[in-house]
Each structure stands twice: as structure tokens, then as C-alpha cells.
Amino acid sequence: MNSNTNLYQAIPSVDKILQSELLQEIIQRVGRQGVKKEIGIQLESLRKLVVEDPDRLEDLISGENLLGFLCKEVEYVVSSKFSSTLVPVFNLTGTVIHTNLGRAKLPQEAIDAMQLVSAHATNLEFDLETGMRGDRDTHLEESLCEITGAEAATVVNNNAAAVLLVLNTLATGKEVIISRGELVEIGGAFRIPDVMESANCTLKEIGTTNRTHLKDYESAINTATALLMKVHTSNYEIRGFTNSVTEAELSDLAKSRDLPFISDLGSGTLVDLKQFNLPNEPTVKQVLEAGADLVTFSGDKLLGGPQAGIIVGSKELIQAVKSNPLKRALRVDKVTLAALVAVINIYKDPQRISSRLPLLADLTRPESEIKALADKLLPSLTELLKNKAEIRLNECKSQIGSGALPLDLIGSTAIVLTPIAEKGDSDASLVRLAAAFRRLPKPVIGRIHDGSLLFDVRCLRVPTEFINQLSQLDF
Ligand SMILES: *Cc1c(COP(=O)(O)O)cnc(C)c1O
């Protein structure tokens, strides 16, 4: 059998392959069309072999089972095409609120709530009392007002959207006065000057990088001024000879000139973090009490909820914000809203927040517990990487992350993996080691520091899940 015709004839037909027992499961799962398309692609490359590499094709044909071989190939490719690229990972970076790793892990209550509204029609914007159109903010507004002391509240897609919406509503075509020291860039794309531009308002920066005084604000106010703004310098801190103006002072000035004063808190915590021995952050309530007319903050930073941007403050200004057509483009969906309601409800029971909210549980996890966990993982890793890497434990510092309290670090324990490399190859082995952990079924993301791969185990909650997949490590 070596004429081309014979070879072509030996290639099974699409229909024959489609009927194979071996493919029925994947057809059930993803549908006939996707499988059929991939069979076409596989057969095409087999037919190419007739001309380009007939010996290889003959090997395949005379091998034990061409049909079986094809089915396996098809199943493998189709499976991977239909699997999501968005997967859970282990965050062992030591940064608890890690934007690139999706920020906060949600509490079970929020997950249940999301599942429930996902599967059903809901009264998202429907007033069950009157049978008329409702407002999606009503599901959350009362709770947010109760916790923050605000008159009114609304929710959008994220805090960047909240800031954009507020500026676009209150300051289009006008000037926004802000201290030079607060013109921050947060995580690449969010830069205050750029947001101002997108919101169609003019940035009026005052003061110097390290010092801004009340008189700088005073003398900057003119007929074009729309509002005074303060931005939390989330991800950096200016130390030394510094001065900034407090919220209370700014609020007094704004009121005396009949201007709104808005504060972008960024992370925005609802509770006093000192009670958990975490570094101090002003709460949303405190900033409102100091006189801010509107406060914006994230749902998925220190709050520990889903991605969202929350705006709280005066009834009149919130109403203006809600009437902006942009609000429609930036609004949250029912799934996010359901999760946020569940998370906010947890805040109504202050005693149990740190045990019920995974984010706060991770942030307040006792150092002794983290150390014990690292001790427990050490033997498996040592055995697994015998002769390939040195493994030891080290005290380390976790970061809260996402711009929250950037300089405040909390004590933790890291497993330190240092590859035993050929001379001059240490960088390459380290990169390979990190990559091998990222290729595990549930990728493990650590942090590279000083020639080693560090796994800060603060956020690791199911050690067996971590250990059980280690046998698949390919390093
Ligand atoms: C993080 C942050 C933002 C952006 O919030 P997102 O929820 O990421 O959109 C805006 N302002 C400040 C001060 C921040 O820290």
C-alpha cells in the first residue's frame, strides 16, 4: 500500500470519526459543530502528509489505530479550545489585594447571592410595591447610608468610573482644584490628570509636590471653579517636609465659596481598621463627617467585595450624578449588586467581619497560624524538589496591596525556593521554576526576590489542594 490513492482511501471520513464512541462525550459537552470543524482541520493535515511526508502517514496508518489517534487529537484540541482561560490561581505573592489576580475573594454569602440572581429574573429595577419601574440603587442605598452616615448613595462599575462620573457631572467645562501632590497614577491606566480630561474638565493643580496650603486653594478659586477635590495618595507617601490641607479645612473653604468638595478615597474602608491591628485609614464615615459632599471608593479593595465603585454623600449631588446619561453606561449588573449587598450586610455585624470576609480574614490571619501552615508545607516541597532547589522558611512582610496603605506591611512567613543551578544559570533556573509552578492545574503565583522564588502563604486556605497537585510539577 503506497500509491497516493491508497493512502487517501485509508484516511477515515468525517462522518466515521464523528460517530466514534471516543468522541461522544466531547460532542455532548461542546456540541457537534466545534468537533466537526476540528476533525476537518485534522484530516486536512493528514491529507497534506500524502504529498509531503507519505512515510509518516504510512506509519500512522499501519500503527495500531488511526481512528483512535485522530479522535484523541480532536478531543485534546477541542477541549482546550473550549476551556476558559480565566482560571483560579493560588495568590502566594504576598500582596493580598492583588489587582492582576482579581482582588478580593468573596464571602460565601455573596457567592450564594450571585448564584441566585444569576439563575432567575429579579426585581433589579422593579418596584414590587407599586408594580412600576424601580431603581437598582434602592437595593443598597439604605445600608450604605446607615453605615457611612451619608444621605444618599449610588454604585457604578468601579471606582475609576465613580470618579469619572462625579467629575463629568459636576465639573464639565470647568476647573477642578487639586493639590499637585495628589495627582496620582493608580495601576497604569488610572491617572488623575487623564481622568479629568476624559471627564471634560480642566485640572487646576496647586501647591508643590510636597506642600500645599489652604491659601493655595483660596487663591486658585475663580468663576470657572467647579469644585475642590482631594485624592487619597493610595500608592505612595511623601515624607519629610510636607503639608497637606485636611478634609475639614477644605470643606469649610468650599462651603464658604458655595462649591462642592469631593474626596476620592480609593480603597475606602467602612470600619476602623485599628480594631484588627491593621494600619489606620480614614473611614468613609469620617470623611463625610469632616464635610466632604461626595466620597468615592472601590468595592473590591479594603471593602472586600466585588468590583464596583461606590459614591456616597449629599442627596442633591447624588441625584445629579444619577441623572447623568453616563451613569447608564457605567452602572453595575444584578450579579455585582447582589454580591455587594451581601458584603455590605456583613458590615452590619461588626464583631464578625474579620471572620466572615475572606479579605479581612487574610489580612488579620495570625502570624503563628501562617508559620504553622508554612511548616506543614515544607516537607512536601523539600521532597519534591530534592537536588533541584533548596527550600527554607523565612519571615517576610505581606502587603495589603491595590494602593491601600502601600507602606504598611504585615508580618508573615514565606517558603523560599532557591534553584540549585549550574554555574551562571541561576536566573534561568529561577525563571523556569516560577514558570513550572504557573503551569500547574491551579497555577501557583509567587514572587521572585533576591535569587529565590517566594511563596507567602498568608492567603493559602486549602493546603491539601496545594500539596495534591505538586506531583504534576514539571521542573
Ligand atoms: C484604586 C483607586 C482608584 C481606582 O479604583 P478602581 O476600583 O480600581 O477603579 C481611584 N482612585 C484611587 C485613589 C484609588 O486608590
CSV table of C-alpha atoms and ligand atoms in Angstrom, one decimal:
chain,number,residue,atom,x,y,z
A,1,MET,CA,0.0,0.0,0.0
A,2,ASN,CA,1.9,3.0,-1.2
A,3,SER,CA,0.1,4.7,-4.0
A,4,ASN,CA,-1.4,8.1,-3.2
A,5,THR,CA,-4.9,6.8,-3.9
A,6,ASN,CA,-4.5,4.0,-1.3
A,7,LEU,CA,-3.2,6.5,1.2
A,8,TYR,CA,-6.1,8.8,0.7
A,9,GLN,CA,-8.5,5.9,1.0
A,10,ALA,CA,-7.0,4.9,4.3
A,11,ILE,CA,-7.9,8.2,5.9
A,12,PRO,CA,-11.3,7.8,7.7
A,13,SER,CA,-14.2,10.0,6.7
A,14,VAL,CA,-15.5,12.9,8.8
A,15,ASP,CA,-18.8,11.0,9.5
A,16,LYS,CA,-17.0,7.9,10.6
A,17,ILE,CA,-14.9,9.9,13.1
A,18,LEU,CA,-17.9,11.8,14.3
A,19,GLN,CA,-19.6,8.5,15.1
A,20,SER,CA,-16.7,7.2,17.1
A,21,GLU,CA,-17.5,6.2,20.7
A,22,LEU,CA,-14.4,8.1,21.7
A,23,LEU,CA,-15.9,11.5,20.7
A,24,GLN,CA,-19.4,11.2,22.1
A,25,GLU,CA,-18.6,12.7,25.4
A,26,ILE,CA,-16.9,15.8,24.0
A,27,ILE,CA,-19.8,16.2,21.4
A,28,GLN,CA,-22.2,16.2,24.3
A,29,ARG,CA,-20.2,18.8,26.1
A,30,VAL,CA,-19.4,21.3,23.4
A,31,GLY,CA,-21.7,20.4,20.5
A,32,ARG,CA,-21.2,18.8,17.2
A,33,GLN,CA,-20.2,21.8,15.2
A,34,GLY,CA,-16.9,22.5,17.1
A,35,VAL,CA,-15.9,18.9,16.9
A,36,LYS,CA,-16.7,18.6,13.2
A,37,LYS,CA,-14.7,21.7,12.4
A,38,GLU,CA,-11.6,20.3,14.3
A,39,ILE,CA,-11.9,16.9,12.5
A,40,GLY,CA,-11.8,18.8,9.2
A,41,ILE,CA,-8.6,20.5,10.3
A,42,GLN,CA,-7.0,17.3,11.4
A,43,LEU,CA,-8.0,15.5,8.2
A,44,GLU,CA,-6.6,18.4,6.1
A,45,SER,CA,-3.2,18.0,7.7
A,46,LEU,CA,-3.3,14.2,7.2
A,47,ARG,CA,-4.0,14.7,3.5
A,48,LYS,CA,-1.1,17.1,3.3
A,49,LEU,CA,1.1,14.3,4.5
A,50,VAL,CA,0.2,12.2,1.4
A,51,VAL,CA,2.3,14.6,-0.6
A,52,GLU,CA,4.7,16.0,2.0
A,53,ASP,CA,5.6,13.0,4.2
A,54,PRO,CA,3.9,9.8,2.9
A,55,ASP,CA,6.2,7.7,5.1
A,56,ARG,CA,4.9,9.4,8.3
A,57,LEU,CA,1.4,8.9,7.1
A,58,GLU,CA,2.0,5.2,6.4
A,59,ASP,CA,3.4,4.8,9.8
A,60,LEU,CA,0.2,6.4,11.2
A,61,ILE,CA,-2.0,4.1,9.1
A,62,SER,CA,-0.1,0.9,9.9
A,63,GLY,CA,0.2,1.9,13.5
A,64,GLU,CA,-2.3,0.4,15.9
A,65,ASN,CA,-5.3,2.7,15.3
A,66,LEU,CA,-5.5,5.7,13.1
A,67,LEU,CA,-9.1,6.4,14.1
A,68,GLY,CA,-8.2,6.3,17.7
A,69,PHE,CA,-5.3,8.6,17.1
A,70,LEU,CA,-7.4,11.1,15.3
A,71,CYS,CA,-10.1,11.1,18.0
A,72,LYS,CA,-7.6,11.7,20.7
A,73,GLU,CA,-6.1,14.6,18.8
A,74,VAL,CA,-9.5,16.1,18.2
A,75,GLU,CA,-10.6,15.6,21.7
A,76,TYR,CA,-7.5,17.3,23.1
A,77,VAL,CA,-7.6,20.3,20.8
A,78,VAL,CA,-11.4,20.9,21.2
A,79,SER,CA,-11.2,20.5,25.0
A,80,SER,CA,-8.5,23.2,25.2
A,81,LYS,CA,-10.4,25.5,22.8
A,82,PHE,CA,-13.5,25.3,24.9
A,83,SER,CA,-11.8,25.6,28.3
A,84,SER,CA,-11.8,29.1,29.8
A,85,THR,CA,-8.5,30.9,30.0
A,86,LEU,CA,-9.9,32.6,33.2
A,87,VAL,CA,-9.0,30.2,36.0
A,88,PRO,CA,-8.5,30.2,39.7
A,89,VAL,CA,-4.9,30.6,41.0
A,90,PHE,CA,-3.1,30.5,44.3
A,91,ASN,CA,-2.1,34.0,45.2
A,92,LEU,CA,1.1,33.5,47.1
A,93,THR,CA,2.6,36.8,46.0
A,94,GLY,CA,2.3,38.3,49.5
A,95,THR,CA,0.1,41.1,48.1
A,96,VAL,CA,-3.3,40.4,49.5
A,97,ILE,CA,-5.5,42.8,47.4
A,98,HIS,CA,-3.7,42.0,44.1
A,99,THR,CA,-5.4,43.8,41.1
A,100,ASN,CA,-3.9,41.5,38.5
A,101,LEU,CA,-5.1,38.5,40.4
A,102,GLY,CA,-8.6,39.8,40.7
A,103,ARG,CA,-8.5,41.5,44.1
A,104,ALA,CA,-10.9,40.3,46.9
A,105,LYS,CA,-12.1,36.8,47.3
A,106,LEU,CA,-15.8,37.0,48.1
A,107,PRO,CA,-17.6,35.5,51.1
A,108,GLN,CA,-19.9,32.6,50.6
A,109,GLU,CA,-22.9,34.8,51.3
A,110,ALA,CA,-22.0,36.9,48.2
A,111,ILE,CA,-21.4,33.8,46.1
A,112,ASP,CA,-24.8,32.4,47.0
A,113,ALA,CA,-26.4,35.7,46.3
A,114,MET,CA,-24.8,35.9,42.9
A,115,GLN,CA,-25.8,32.4,42.0
A,116,LEU,CA,-29.4,33.1,43.0
A,117,VAL,CA,-29.9,36.2,40.9
A,118,SER,CA,-28.0,34.8,38.0
A,119,ALA,CA,-30.4,31.9,37.6
A,120,HIS,CA,-33.6,34.0,37.9
A,121,ALA,CA,-35.4,37.0,36.8
A,122,THR,CA,-35.1,39.6,39.6
A,123,ASN,CA,-36.7,42.8,40.7
A,124,LEU,CA,-33.5,44.7,39.8
A,125,GLU,CA,-35.3,47.8,38.6
A,126,PHE,CA,-38.9,46.9,39.5
A,127,ASP,CA,-40.8,48.1,42.5
A,128,LEU,CA,-42.7,45.2,43.9
A,129,GLU,CA,-44.9,47.5,45.9
A,130,THR,CA,-46.3,49.6,43.1
A,131,GLY,CA,-45.6,47.3,40.2
A,132,MET,CA,-43.8,50.2,38.5
A,133,ARG,CA,-40.3,50.8,37.3
A,134,GLY,CA,-37.8,50.8,40.2
A,135,ASP,CA,-34.2,51.9,40.8
A,136,ARG,CA,-31.3,49.5,41.1
A,137,ASP,CA,-29.7,51.6,43.7
A,138,THR,CA,-32.5,51.1,46.2
A,139,HIS,CA,-31.2,47.6,47.0
A,140,LEU,CA,-28.1,49.0,48.5
A,141,GLU,CA,-28.7,52.7,49.3
A,142,GLU,CA,-30.2,52.3,52.7
A,143,SER,CA,-27.5,50.0,54.0
A,144,LEU,CA,-24.7,52.3,52.7
A,145,CYS,CA,-26.3,55.3,54.2
A,146,GLU,CA,-26.7,53.5,57.5
A,147,ILE,CA,-23.1,52.5,57.7
A,148,THR,CA,-21.5,55.7,56.3
A,149,GLY,CA,-24.0,58.3,57.6
A,150,ALA,CA,-24.5,59.6,54.1
A,151,GLU,CA,-27.8,61.0,52.8
A,152,ALA,CA,-27.7,59.1,49.5
A,153,ALA,CA,-25.6,56.6,47.6
A,154,THR,CA,-25.1,55.1,44.2
A,155,VAL,CA,-23.0,52.4,42.7
A,156,VAL,CA,-21.1,52.0,39.4
A,157,ASN,CA,-18.7,49.7,37.7
A,158,ASN,CA,-15.5,50.6,39.6
A,159,ASN,CA,-14.0,53.5,41.4
A,160,ALA,CA,-12.4,54.9,38.3
A,161,ALA,CA,-15.9,55.1,36.8
A,162,ALA,CA,-17.2,56.7,40.1
A,163,VAL,CA,-14.5,59.4,39.8
A,164,LEU,CA,-15.2,59.9,36.1
A,165,LEU,CA,-18.9,60.2,36.6
A,166,VAL,CA,-18.7,62.6,39.5
A,167,LEU,CA,-16.3,64.9,37.7
A,168,ASN,CA,-18.3,64.7,34.4
A,169,THR,CA,-21.5,65.5,36.3
A,170,LEU,CA,-20.2,68.4,38.5
A,171,ALA,CA,-17.3,69.9,36.6
A,172,THR,CA,-17.8,69.6,32.8
A,173,GLY,CA,-16.2,72.6,31.1
A,174,LYS,CA,-15.0,74.0,34.4
A,175,GLU,CA,-12.0,73.8,36.7
A,176,VAL,CA,-11.2,71.3,39.4
A,177,ILE,CA,-8.8,72.4,42.1
A,178,ILE,CA,-6.5,69.7,43.3
A,179,SER,CA,-3.1,69.6,45.1
A,180,ARG,CA,-0.1,68.7,42.9
A,181,GLY,CA,0.9,66.1,45.5
A,182,GLU,CA,-2.3,64.2,44.8
A,183,LEU,CA,-2.1,63.8,41.0
A,184,VAL,CA,-1.6,60.1,41.3
A,185,GLU,CA,-1.4,57.3,38.9
A,186,ILE,CA,-3.0,54.1,40.1
A,187,GLY,CA,-2.2,50.9,38.4
A,188,GLY,CA,-1.2,52.1,35.0
A,189,ALA,CA,-4.3,53.3,33.3
A,190,PHE,CA,-5.9,55.4,36.1
A,191,ARG,CA,-4.2,58.8,36.2
A,192,ILE,CA,-6.0,61.7,37.8
A,193,PRO,CA,-4.9,64.2,35.0
A,194,ASP,CA,-6.2,61.8,32.3
A,195,VAL,CA,-9.5,61.1,34.1
A,196,MET,CA,-10.0,64.9,34.4
A,197,GLU,CA,-9.5,65.1,30.6
A,198,SER,CA,-11.9,62.3,29.9
A,199,ALA,CA,-14.5,63.9,32.2
A,200,ASN,CA,-14.1,67.0,30.1
A,201,CYS,CA,-12.9,69.2,32.9
A,202,THR,CA,-9.8,71.3,33.5
A,203,LEU,CA,-7.3,70.3,36.1
A,204,LYS,CA,-6.1,73.2,38.2
A,205,GLU,CA,-3.1,72.0,40.2
A,206,ILE,CA,-2.0,73.9,43.1
A,207,GLY,CA,0.8,73.9,45.7
A,208,THR,CA,4.0,71.9,45.2
A,209,THR,CA,4.7,68.2,45.3
A,210,ASN,CA,5.4,68.1,49.0
A,211,ARG,CA,3.5,71.1,50.4
A,212,THR,CA,0.1,72.5,49.8
A,213,HIS,CA,-1.6,75.1,52.0
A,214,LEU,CA,-5.1,76.3,52.4
A,215,LYS,CA,-4.2,79.7,50.9
A,216,ASP,CA,-3.2,77.9,47.7
A,217,TYR,CA,-6.7,76.6,47.3
A,218,GLU,CA,-8.1,80.0,48.3
A,219,SER,CA,-6.2,81.9,45.7
A,220,ALA,CA,-7.0,79.4,43.0
A,221,ILE,CA,-10.7,79.7,43.3
A,222,ASN,CA,-12.3,81.8,40.5
A,223,THR,CA,-15.5,82.0,38.5
A,224,ALA,CA,-14.5,78.9,36.4
A,225,THR,CA,-14.1,76.7,39.5
A,226,ALA,CA,-16.5,73.8,39.7
A,227,LEU,CA,-15.3,72.1,42.9
A,228,LEU,CA,-12.4,71.3,45.2
A,229,MET,CA,-11.1,67.7,45.1
A,230,LYS,CA,-8.9,65.6,47.4
A,231,VAL,CA,-7.5,62.3,46.2
A,232,HIS,CA,-6.1,59.7,48.5
A,233,THR,CA,-2.5,59.2,47.6
A,234,SER,CA,-3.1,55.5,47.6
A,235,ASN,CA,0.1,54.0,46.4
A,236,TYR,CA,2.8,56.3,47.6
A,237,GLU,CA,3.6,58.6,50.5
A,238,ILE,CA,5.5,61.8,50.7
A,239,ARG,CA,7.6,62.0,53.8
A,240,GLY,CA,9.7,64.8,55.3
A,241,PHE,CA,8.9,68.5,54.9
A,242,THR,CA,5.3,68.1,53.9
A,243,ASN,CA,2.0,69.8,54.4
A,244,SER,CA,-1.5,69.0,53.1
A,245,VAL,CA,-4.8,70.5,53.9
A,246,THR,CA,-7.3,68.5,55.9
A,247,GLU,CA,-10.7,67.5,54.7
A,248,ALA,CA,-12.3,69.6,57.4
A,249,GLU,CA,-10.4,72.8,56.3
A,250,LEU,CA,-11.2,72.1,52.6
A,251,SER,CA,-14.8,71.5,53.4
A,252,ASP,CA,-15.1,74.8,55.3
A,253,LEU,CA,-13.4,76.7,52.4
A,254,ALA,CA,-15.7,75.0,49.8
A,255,LYS,CA,-18.8,75.8,51.8
A,256,SER,CA,-17.8,79.5,52.2
A,257,ARG,CA,-17.5,79.8,48.5
A,258,ASP,CA,-20.6,77.7,47.7
A,259,LEU,CA,-18.6,75.0,45.9
A,260,PRO,CA,-18.8,71.2,46.4
A,261,PHE,CA,-15.9,69.4,48.0
A,262,ILE,CA,-15.3,65.8,46.8
A,263,SER,CA,-12.9,63.2,48.1
A,264,ASP,CA,-11.7,60.2,46.2
A,265,LEU,CA,-10.7,57.7,49.0
A,266,GLY,CA,-9.6,54.9,46.6
A,267,SER,CA,-9.6,51.9,48.9
A,268,GLY,CA,-12.2,53.3,51.3
A,269,THR,CA,-12.8,51.3,54.4
A,270,LEU,CA,-16.1,51.2,56.2
A,271,VAL,CA,-14.7,50.3,59.6
A,272,ASP,CA,-11.8,51.3,61.8
A,273,LEU,CA,-9.0,49.0,60.8
A,274,LYS,CA,-7.1,49.6,64.1
A,275,GLN,CA,-9.6,47.3,65.8
A,276,PHE,CA,-7.9,44.5,63.7
A,277,ASN,CA,-4.4,45.7,64.5
A,278,LEU,CA,-4.2,46.9,60.9
A,279,PRO,CA,-2.8,50.3,59.9
A,280,ASN,CA,-5.1,53.3,60.3
A,281,GLU,CA,-7.1,54.5,57.3
A,282,PRO,CA,-9.8,57.2,57.4
A,283,THR,CA,-13.2,55.6,57.1
A,284,VAL,CA,-15.8,56.8,54.6
A,285,LYS,CA,-17.9,58.0,57.5
A,286,GLN,CA,-15.1,60.1,59.0
A,287,VAL,CA,-14.5,61.8,55.7
A,288,LEU,CA,-18.2,62.6,55.3
A,289,GLU,CA,-18.3,63.9,58.9
A,290,ALA,CA,-15.3,66.1,58.0
A,291,GLY,CA,-17.6,67.7,55.5
A,292,ALA,CA,-17.0,66.1,52.1
A,293,ASP,CA,-20.0,66.4,49.9
A,294,LEU,CA,-19.3,63.3,47.9
A,295,VAL,CA,-16.9,60.4,48.6
A,296,THR,CA,-15.9,57.8,46.0
A,297,PHE,CA,-14.3,54.4,46.8
A,298,SER,CA,-13.8,50.9,45.5
A,299,GLY,CA,-15.9,47.8,46.2
A,300,ASP,CA,-13.1,45.4,45.8
A,301,LYS,CA,-10.2,46.9,47.7
A,302,LEU,CA,-10.4,47.1,51.5
A,303,LEU,CA,-14.1,46.7,51.4
A,304,GLY,CA,-13.6,43.1,50.3
A,305,GLY,CA,-16.4,42.9,47.9
A,306,PRO,CA,-16.9,42.6,44.1
A,307,GLN,CA,-15.5,45.1,41.6
A,308,ALA,CA,-17.6,48.2,42.0
A,309,GLY,CA,-17.3,52.0,42.6
A,310,ILE,CA,-19.4,53.5,45.4
A,311,ILE,CA,-20.4,57.1,45.6
A,312,VAL,CA,-21.9,58.4,48.8
A,313,GLY,CA,-22.8,61.9,50.0
A,314,SER,CA,-25.4,64.6,49.6
A,315,LYS,CA,-28.8,63.8,48.2
A,316,GLU,CA,-28.7,66.6,45.8
A,317,LEU,CA,-25.4,65.8,44.3
A,318,ILE,CA,-26.1,62.0,44.2
A,319,GLN,CA,-29.3,62.8,42.3
A,320,ALA,CA,-27.3,64.9,39.8
A,321,VAL,CA,-24.8,62.1,39.4
A,322,LYS,CA,-27.7,59.6,38.8
A,323,SER,CA,-29.2,61.9,36.1
A,324,ASN,CA,-26.0,61.9,34.1
A,325,PRO,CA,-26.5,59.8,30.9
A,326,LEU,CA,-23.1,58.3,31.6
A,327,LYS,CA,-24.4,56.6,34.7
A,328,ARG,CA,-26.3,54.2,32.4
A,329,ALA,CA,-23.0,53.3,30.7
A,330,LEU,CA,-21.2,52.8,34.0
A,331,ARG,CA,-23.9,51.0,36.0
A,332,VAL,CA,-23.4,47.7,37.7
A,333,ASP,CA,-25.3,44.5,36.8
A,334,LYS,CA,-27.5,42.4,39.0
A,335,VAL,CA,-24.8,39.9,39.8
A,336,THR,CA,-22.4,42.5,41.1
A,337,LEU,CA,-25.2,44.2,43.0
A,338,ALA,CA,-26.3,41.0,44.7
A,339,ALA,CA,-22.7,40.4,45.8
A,340,LEU,CA,-22.2,43.9,47.1
A,341,VAL,CA,-25.5,43.8,49.1
A,342,ALA,CA,-24.3,40.6,50.8
A,343,VAL,CA,-20.9,42.0,51.6
A,344,ILE,CA,-22.4,45.3,53.0
A,345,ASN,CA,-24.7,43.2,55.2
A,346,ILE,CA,-21.7,41.6,56.7
A,347,TYR,CA,-20.6,45.1,57.8
A,348,LYS,CA,-23.8,45.4,59.9
A,349,ASP,CA,-22.4,42.8,62.3
A,350,PRO,CA,-19.1,44.4,63.2
A,351,GLN,CA,-18.0,41.7,65.6
A,352,ARG,CA,-17.8,39.0,62.9
A,353,ILE,CA,-16.5,41.0,59.9
A,354,SER,CA,-13.0,39.6,60.1
A,355,SER,CA,-14.1,36.0,60.3
A,356,ARG,CA,-16.8,36.3,57.6
A,357,LEU,CA,-15.0,38.4,55.0
A,358,PRO,CA,-12.2,36.4,53.3
A,359,LEU,CA,-10.2,39.6,52.7
A,360,LEU,CA,-10.1,40.7,56.3
A,361,ALA,CA,-9.6,37.1,57.4
A,362,ASP,CA,-6.5,37.0,55.2
A,363,LEU,CA,-5.3,40.4,56.4
A,364,THR,CA,-5.7,39.6,60.1
A,365,ARG,CA,-4.6,36.0,59.9
A,366,PRO,CA,-2.4,35.3,63.0
A,367,GLU,CA,1.3,35.1,62.2
A,368,SER,CA,1.6,31.9,64.2
A,369,GLU,CA,-1.1,30.2,62.0
A,370,ILE,CA,0.7,31.3,58.8
A,371,LYS,CA,4.0,30.0,60.2
A,372,ALA,CA,2.4,26.6,61.1
A,373,LEU,CA,1.0,26.3,57.6
A,374,ALA,CA,4.4,27.0,56.1
A,375,ASP,CA,5.9,24.4,58.4
A,376,LYS,CA,3.3,21.9,57.2
A,377,LEU,CA,4.1,22.5,53.5
A,378,LEU,CA,7.8,22.4,53.9
A,379,PRO,CA,8.4,18.6,53.8
A,380,SER,CA,6.4,18.1,50.6
A,381,LEU,CA,8.2,20.8,48.8
A,382,THR,CA,11.6,19.7,50.1
A,383,GLU,CA,11.0,16.1,49.0
A,384,LEU,CA,9.6,17.2,45.6
A,385,LEU,CA,12.5,19.5,44.7
A,386,LYS,CA,15.2,17.3,46.2
A,387,ASN,CA,18.6,18.1,44.5
A,388,LYS,CA,16.8,20.7,42.4
A,389,ALA,CA,16.2,23.5,44.8
A,390,GLU,CA,16.9,24.5,48.4
A,391,ILE,CA,13.8,25.1,50.4
A,392,ARG,CA,13.6,27.0,53.6
A,393,LEU,CA,11.2,29.3,55.6
A,394,ASN,CA,11.8,32.9,56.1
A,395,GLU,CA,9.9,35.7,57.9
A,396,CYS,CA,8.5,38.1,55.4
A,397,LYS,CA,6.1,41.0,55.0
A,398,SER,CA,2.8,40.8,53.2
A,399,GLN,CA,1.5,43.9,51.6
A,400,ILE,CA,-2.2,44.9,51.7
A,401,GLY,CA,-2.0,46.0,48.1
A,402,SER,CA,-4.0,47.8,45.5
A,403,GLY,CA,-2.9,51.1,46.7
A,404,ALA,CA,-4.3,50.6,50.1
A,405,LEU,CA,-1.7,51.6,52.7
A,406,PRO,CA,1.2,51.0,50.4
A,407,LEU,CA,3.9,51.4,53.0
A,408,ASP,CA,2.3,49.4,55.8
A,409,LEU,CA,3.4,45.8,55.8
A,410,ILE,CA,2.2,42.9,57.9
A,411,GLY,CA,4.4,40.1,59.2
A,412,SER,CA,4.1,36.7,57.5
A,413,THR,CA,6.0,33.6,56.6
A,414,ALA,CA,7.4,32.7,53.1
A,415,ILE,CA,8.6,29.4,51.8
A,416,VAL,CA,11.8,30.3,49.9
A,417,LEU,CA,12.8,28.2,46.9
A,418,THR,CA,16.3,28.7,45.6
A,419,PRO,CA,17.1,26.6,42.5
A,420,ILE,CA,20.4,24.7,42.6
A,421,ALA,CA,21.7,25.8,39.3
A,422,GLU,CA,24.6,25.1,37.0
A,423,LYS,CA,27.2,27.9,37.3
A,424,GLY,CA,25.9,31.0,35.6
A,425,ASP,CA,22.4,29.6,35.1
A,426,SER,CA,20.7,30.7,38.3
A,427,ASP,CA,18.5,33.4,36.7
A,428,ALA,CA,17.3,31.0,34.0
A,429,SER,CA,16.5,28.2,36.5
A,430,LEU,CA,14.6,30.6,38.7
A,431,VAL,CA,12.5,31.7,35.8
A,432,ARG,CA,11.9,28.1,34.8
A,433,LEU,CA,11.0,27.2,38.4
A,434,ALA,CA,8.4,30.0,38.6
A,435,ALA,CA,7.0,29.0,35.2
A,436,ALA,CA,6.7,25.4,36.3
A,437,PHE,CA,4.5,26.4,39.3
A,438,ARG,CA,2.4,28.6,37.0
A,439,ARG,CA,1.8,25.6,34.7
A,440,LEU,CA,0.2,23.5,37.5
A,441,PRO,CA,-3.6,22.8,37.1
A,442,LYS,CA,-4.3,25.5,39.6
A,443,PRO,CA,-1.4,27.9,38.9
A,444,VAL,CA,0.7,28.9,41.8
A,445,ILE,CA,1.9,32.6,41.7
A,446,GLY,CA,4.7,33.6,43.9
A,447,ARG,CA,7.1,36.4,43.9
A,448,ILE,CA,10.7,36.5,42.8
A,449,HIS,CA,13.1,38.2,45.2
A,450,ASP,CA,16.8,38.1,45.5
A,451,GLY,CA,17.5,35.0,43.5
A,452,SER,CA,14.7,33.0,45.0
A,453,LEU,CA,11.0,32.2,44.4
A,454,LEU,CA,9.0,33.2,47.5
A,455,PHE,CA,5.6,31.8,48.4
A,456,ASP,CA,4.0,33.9,51.1
A,457,VAL,CA,1.4,31.5,52.4
A,458,ARG,CA,-0.9,34.1,54.1
A,459,CYS,CA,-3.7,33.7,51.5
A,460,LEU,CA,-3.4,29.9,51.2
A,461,ARG,CA,-6.5,28.4,52.7
A,462,VAL,CA,-6.7,24.8,51.4
A,463,PRO,CA,-3.2,23.3,51.8
A,464,THR,CA,-4.2,19.8,50.6
A,465,GLU,CA,-5.3,21.4,47.3
A,466,PHE,CA,-1.8,22.9,47.0
A,467,ILE,CA,0.0,19.7,48.0
A,468,ASN,CA,-2.1,17.3,45.9
A,469,GLN,CA,-1.1,18.9,42.6
A,470,LEU,CA,2.6,19.1,43.3
A,471,SER,CA,3.3,15.7,41.8
A,472,GLN,CA,2.5,17.2,38.5
A,473,LEU,CA,5.2,19.8,38.7
A,474,ASP,CA,7.5,19.6,35.7
A,475,PHE,CA,10.8,21.2,36.7
B,1,LIG,C1,-7.7,52.3,43.2
B,1,LIG,C2,-8.0,53.7,43.1
B,1,LIG,C3,-8.9,54.2,42.1
B,1,LIG,C4,-9.4,53.3,41.0
B,1,LIG,O1,-10.3,52.4,41.6
B,1,LIG,P1,-10.8,51.1,40.8
B,1,LIG,O2,-11.8,50.5,41.7
B,1,LIG,O3,-9.6,50.3,40.6
B,1,LIG,O4,-11.4,51.6,39.5
B,1,LIG,C5,-9.1,55.6,42.1
B,1,LIG,N1,-8.7,56.4,43.0
B,1,LIG,C6,-7.8,56.0,44.0
B,1,LIG,C7,-7.3,57.0,45.0
B,1,LIG,C8,-7.5,54.6,44.1
B,1,LIG,O5,-6.7,54.2,45.1
